[in-house]
Coordinates of C-alpha atoms in Angstrom, one line a residue:
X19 CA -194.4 -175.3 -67.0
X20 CA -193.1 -172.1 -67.7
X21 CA -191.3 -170.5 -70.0
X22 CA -188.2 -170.0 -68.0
X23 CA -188.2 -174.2 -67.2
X24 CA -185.9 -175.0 -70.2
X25 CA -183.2 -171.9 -69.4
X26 CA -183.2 -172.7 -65.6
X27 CA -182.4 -176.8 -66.7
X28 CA -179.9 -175.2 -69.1
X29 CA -177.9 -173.3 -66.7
X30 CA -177.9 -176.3 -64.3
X31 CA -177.0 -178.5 -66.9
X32 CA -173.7 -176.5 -68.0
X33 CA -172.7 -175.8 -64.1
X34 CA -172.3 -179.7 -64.1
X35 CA -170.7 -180.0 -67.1
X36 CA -168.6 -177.4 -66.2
X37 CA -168.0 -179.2 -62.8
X38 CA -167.4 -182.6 -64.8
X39 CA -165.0 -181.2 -67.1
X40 CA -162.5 -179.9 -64.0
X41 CA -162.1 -183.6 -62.8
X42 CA -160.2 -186.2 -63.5
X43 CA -163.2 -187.9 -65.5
X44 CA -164.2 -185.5 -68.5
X45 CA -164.2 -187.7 -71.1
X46 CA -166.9 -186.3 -73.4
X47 CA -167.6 -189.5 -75.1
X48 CA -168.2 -191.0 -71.5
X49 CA -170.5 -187.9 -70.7
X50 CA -172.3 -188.7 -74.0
X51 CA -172.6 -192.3 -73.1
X52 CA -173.8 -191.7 -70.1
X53 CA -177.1 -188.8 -71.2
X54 CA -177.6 -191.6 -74.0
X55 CA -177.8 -194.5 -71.5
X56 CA -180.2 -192.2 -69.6
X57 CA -182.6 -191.2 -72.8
X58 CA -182.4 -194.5 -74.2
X59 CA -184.4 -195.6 -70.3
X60 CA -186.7 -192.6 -70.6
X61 CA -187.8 -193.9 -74.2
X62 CA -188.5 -197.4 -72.3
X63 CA -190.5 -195.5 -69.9
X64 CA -192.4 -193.6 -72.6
X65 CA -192.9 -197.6 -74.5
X66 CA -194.6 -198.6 -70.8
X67 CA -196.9 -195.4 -70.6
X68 CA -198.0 -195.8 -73.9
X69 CA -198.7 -199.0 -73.3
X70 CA -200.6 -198.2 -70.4
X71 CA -197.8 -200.2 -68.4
X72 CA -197.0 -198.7 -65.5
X73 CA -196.8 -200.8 -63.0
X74 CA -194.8 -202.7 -59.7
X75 CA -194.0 -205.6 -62.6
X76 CA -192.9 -204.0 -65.5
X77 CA -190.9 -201.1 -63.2
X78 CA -189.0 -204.2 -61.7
X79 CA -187.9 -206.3 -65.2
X80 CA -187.5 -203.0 -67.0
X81 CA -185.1 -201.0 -63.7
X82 CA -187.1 -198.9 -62.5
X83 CA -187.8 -200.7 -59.4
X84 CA -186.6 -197.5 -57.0
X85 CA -189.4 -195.1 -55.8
X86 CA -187.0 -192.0 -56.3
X87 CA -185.9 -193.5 -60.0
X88 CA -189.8 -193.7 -60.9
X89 CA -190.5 -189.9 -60.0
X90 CA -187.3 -188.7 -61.8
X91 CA -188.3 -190.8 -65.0
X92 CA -191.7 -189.2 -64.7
X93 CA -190.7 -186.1 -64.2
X94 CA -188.2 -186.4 -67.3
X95 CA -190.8 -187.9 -69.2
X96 CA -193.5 -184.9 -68.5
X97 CA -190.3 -182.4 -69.5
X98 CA -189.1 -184.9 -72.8
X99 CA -192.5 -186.7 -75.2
X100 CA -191.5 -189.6 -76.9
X101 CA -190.6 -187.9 -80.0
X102 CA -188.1 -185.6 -78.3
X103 CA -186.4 -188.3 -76.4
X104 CA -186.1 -190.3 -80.0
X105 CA -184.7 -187.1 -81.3
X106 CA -182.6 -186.4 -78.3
X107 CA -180.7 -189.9 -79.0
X108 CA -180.1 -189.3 -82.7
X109 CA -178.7 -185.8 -81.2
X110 CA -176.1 -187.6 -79.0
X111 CA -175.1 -189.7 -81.7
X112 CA -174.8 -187.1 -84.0
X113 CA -172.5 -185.0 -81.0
X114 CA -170.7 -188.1 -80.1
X115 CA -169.3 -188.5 -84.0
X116 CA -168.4 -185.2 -84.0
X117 CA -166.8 -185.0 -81.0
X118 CA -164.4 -188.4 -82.0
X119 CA -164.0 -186.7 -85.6
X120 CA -162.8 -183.3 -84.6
X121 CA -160.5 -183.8 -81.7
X122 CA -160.1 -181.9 -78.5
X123 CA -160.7 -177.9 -80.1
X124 CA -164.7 -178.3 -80.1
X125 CA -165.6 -180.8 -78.0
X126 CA -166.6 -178.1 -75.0
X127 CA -168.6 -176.0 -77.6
X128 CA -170.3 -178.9 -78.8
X129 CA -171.0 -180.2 -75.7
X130 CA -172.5 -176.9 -74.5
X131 CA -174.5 -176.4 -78.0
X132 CA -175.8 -180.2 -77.4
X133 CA -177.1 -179.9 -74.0
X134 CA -179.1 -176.0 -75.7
X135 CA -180.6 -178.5 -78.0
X136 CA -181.7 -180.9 -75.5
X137 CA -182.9 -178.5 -72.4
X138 CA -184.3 -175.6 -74.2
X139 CA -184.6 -177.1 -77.9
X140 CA -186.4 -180.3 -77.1
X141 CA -184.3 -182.1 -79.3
X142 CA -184.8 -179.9 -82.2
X143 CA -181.3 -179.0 -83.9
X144 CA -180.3 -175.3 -83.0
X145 CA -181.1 -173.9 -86.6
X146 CA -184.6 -175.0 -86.8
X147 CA -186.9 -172.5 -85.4
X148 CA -189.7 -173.9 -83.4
X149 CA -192.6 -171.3 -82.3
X150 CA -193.3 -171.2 -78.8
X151 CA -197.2 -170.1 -77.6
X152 CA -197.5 -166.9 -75.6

């Protein structure tokens, strides 16, 4: 993975939210709901490769049973470690009570600053420095 990886998922990221926010259905708590839903499956994935579980069964009772939904959840889980996606989550929850407590005035700028903190931060808030190797 390069370096670039997390700014190129960044910039994708916001030109969809910027795409969701111009139609009818921009509710940021829905938008929220929706990346939590999706993190909350990737930590089930990361529970079944832990536990060495990865298979036809335990795709099937667990909804992963698509071939294209098992590559995108392996993908995300090479991107996103365990750890990230459990910090990831308390993220969203975090955004998602800020974003009911403060009304309409932030919820774009928090929105963008949330998805910073989960493409390029890894889950890590936005004021903790993390050192990337050269």
């Amino acid at each position: 993975m390069t370096k670039n990886d997390g700014a190129a998922r960044l910039e994708k990221a916001i030109e969809i939210l910027q795409k969701i926010r111009l139609s009818k259905e921009n509710s940021s708590v829905m938008i929220i709901a929706g990346l939590s839903s999706c993190f909350r499956r990737l930590g089930v994935w990361h529970n079944l490769a832990s536990a060495g579980a990865l298979n036809d069964f335990n795709f099937k009772i667990n909804g992963f049973s698509g071939k294209k939904l098992q590559s995108q959840y392996a993908r995300a889980s090479s991107v996103w470690t365990a750890g990230q996606t459990a910090a990831i989550l308390s993220l969203l929850s975090s955004a998602d009570i800020d974003i009911r407590s403060g009304g309409n005035r932030i919820e774009d700028i928090l929105l963008q600053k949330l998805l910073y903190e989960i493409c390029v931060k890894k889950g890590a808030l936005s004021a903790v420095y993390v050192a990337e190797p050269f």
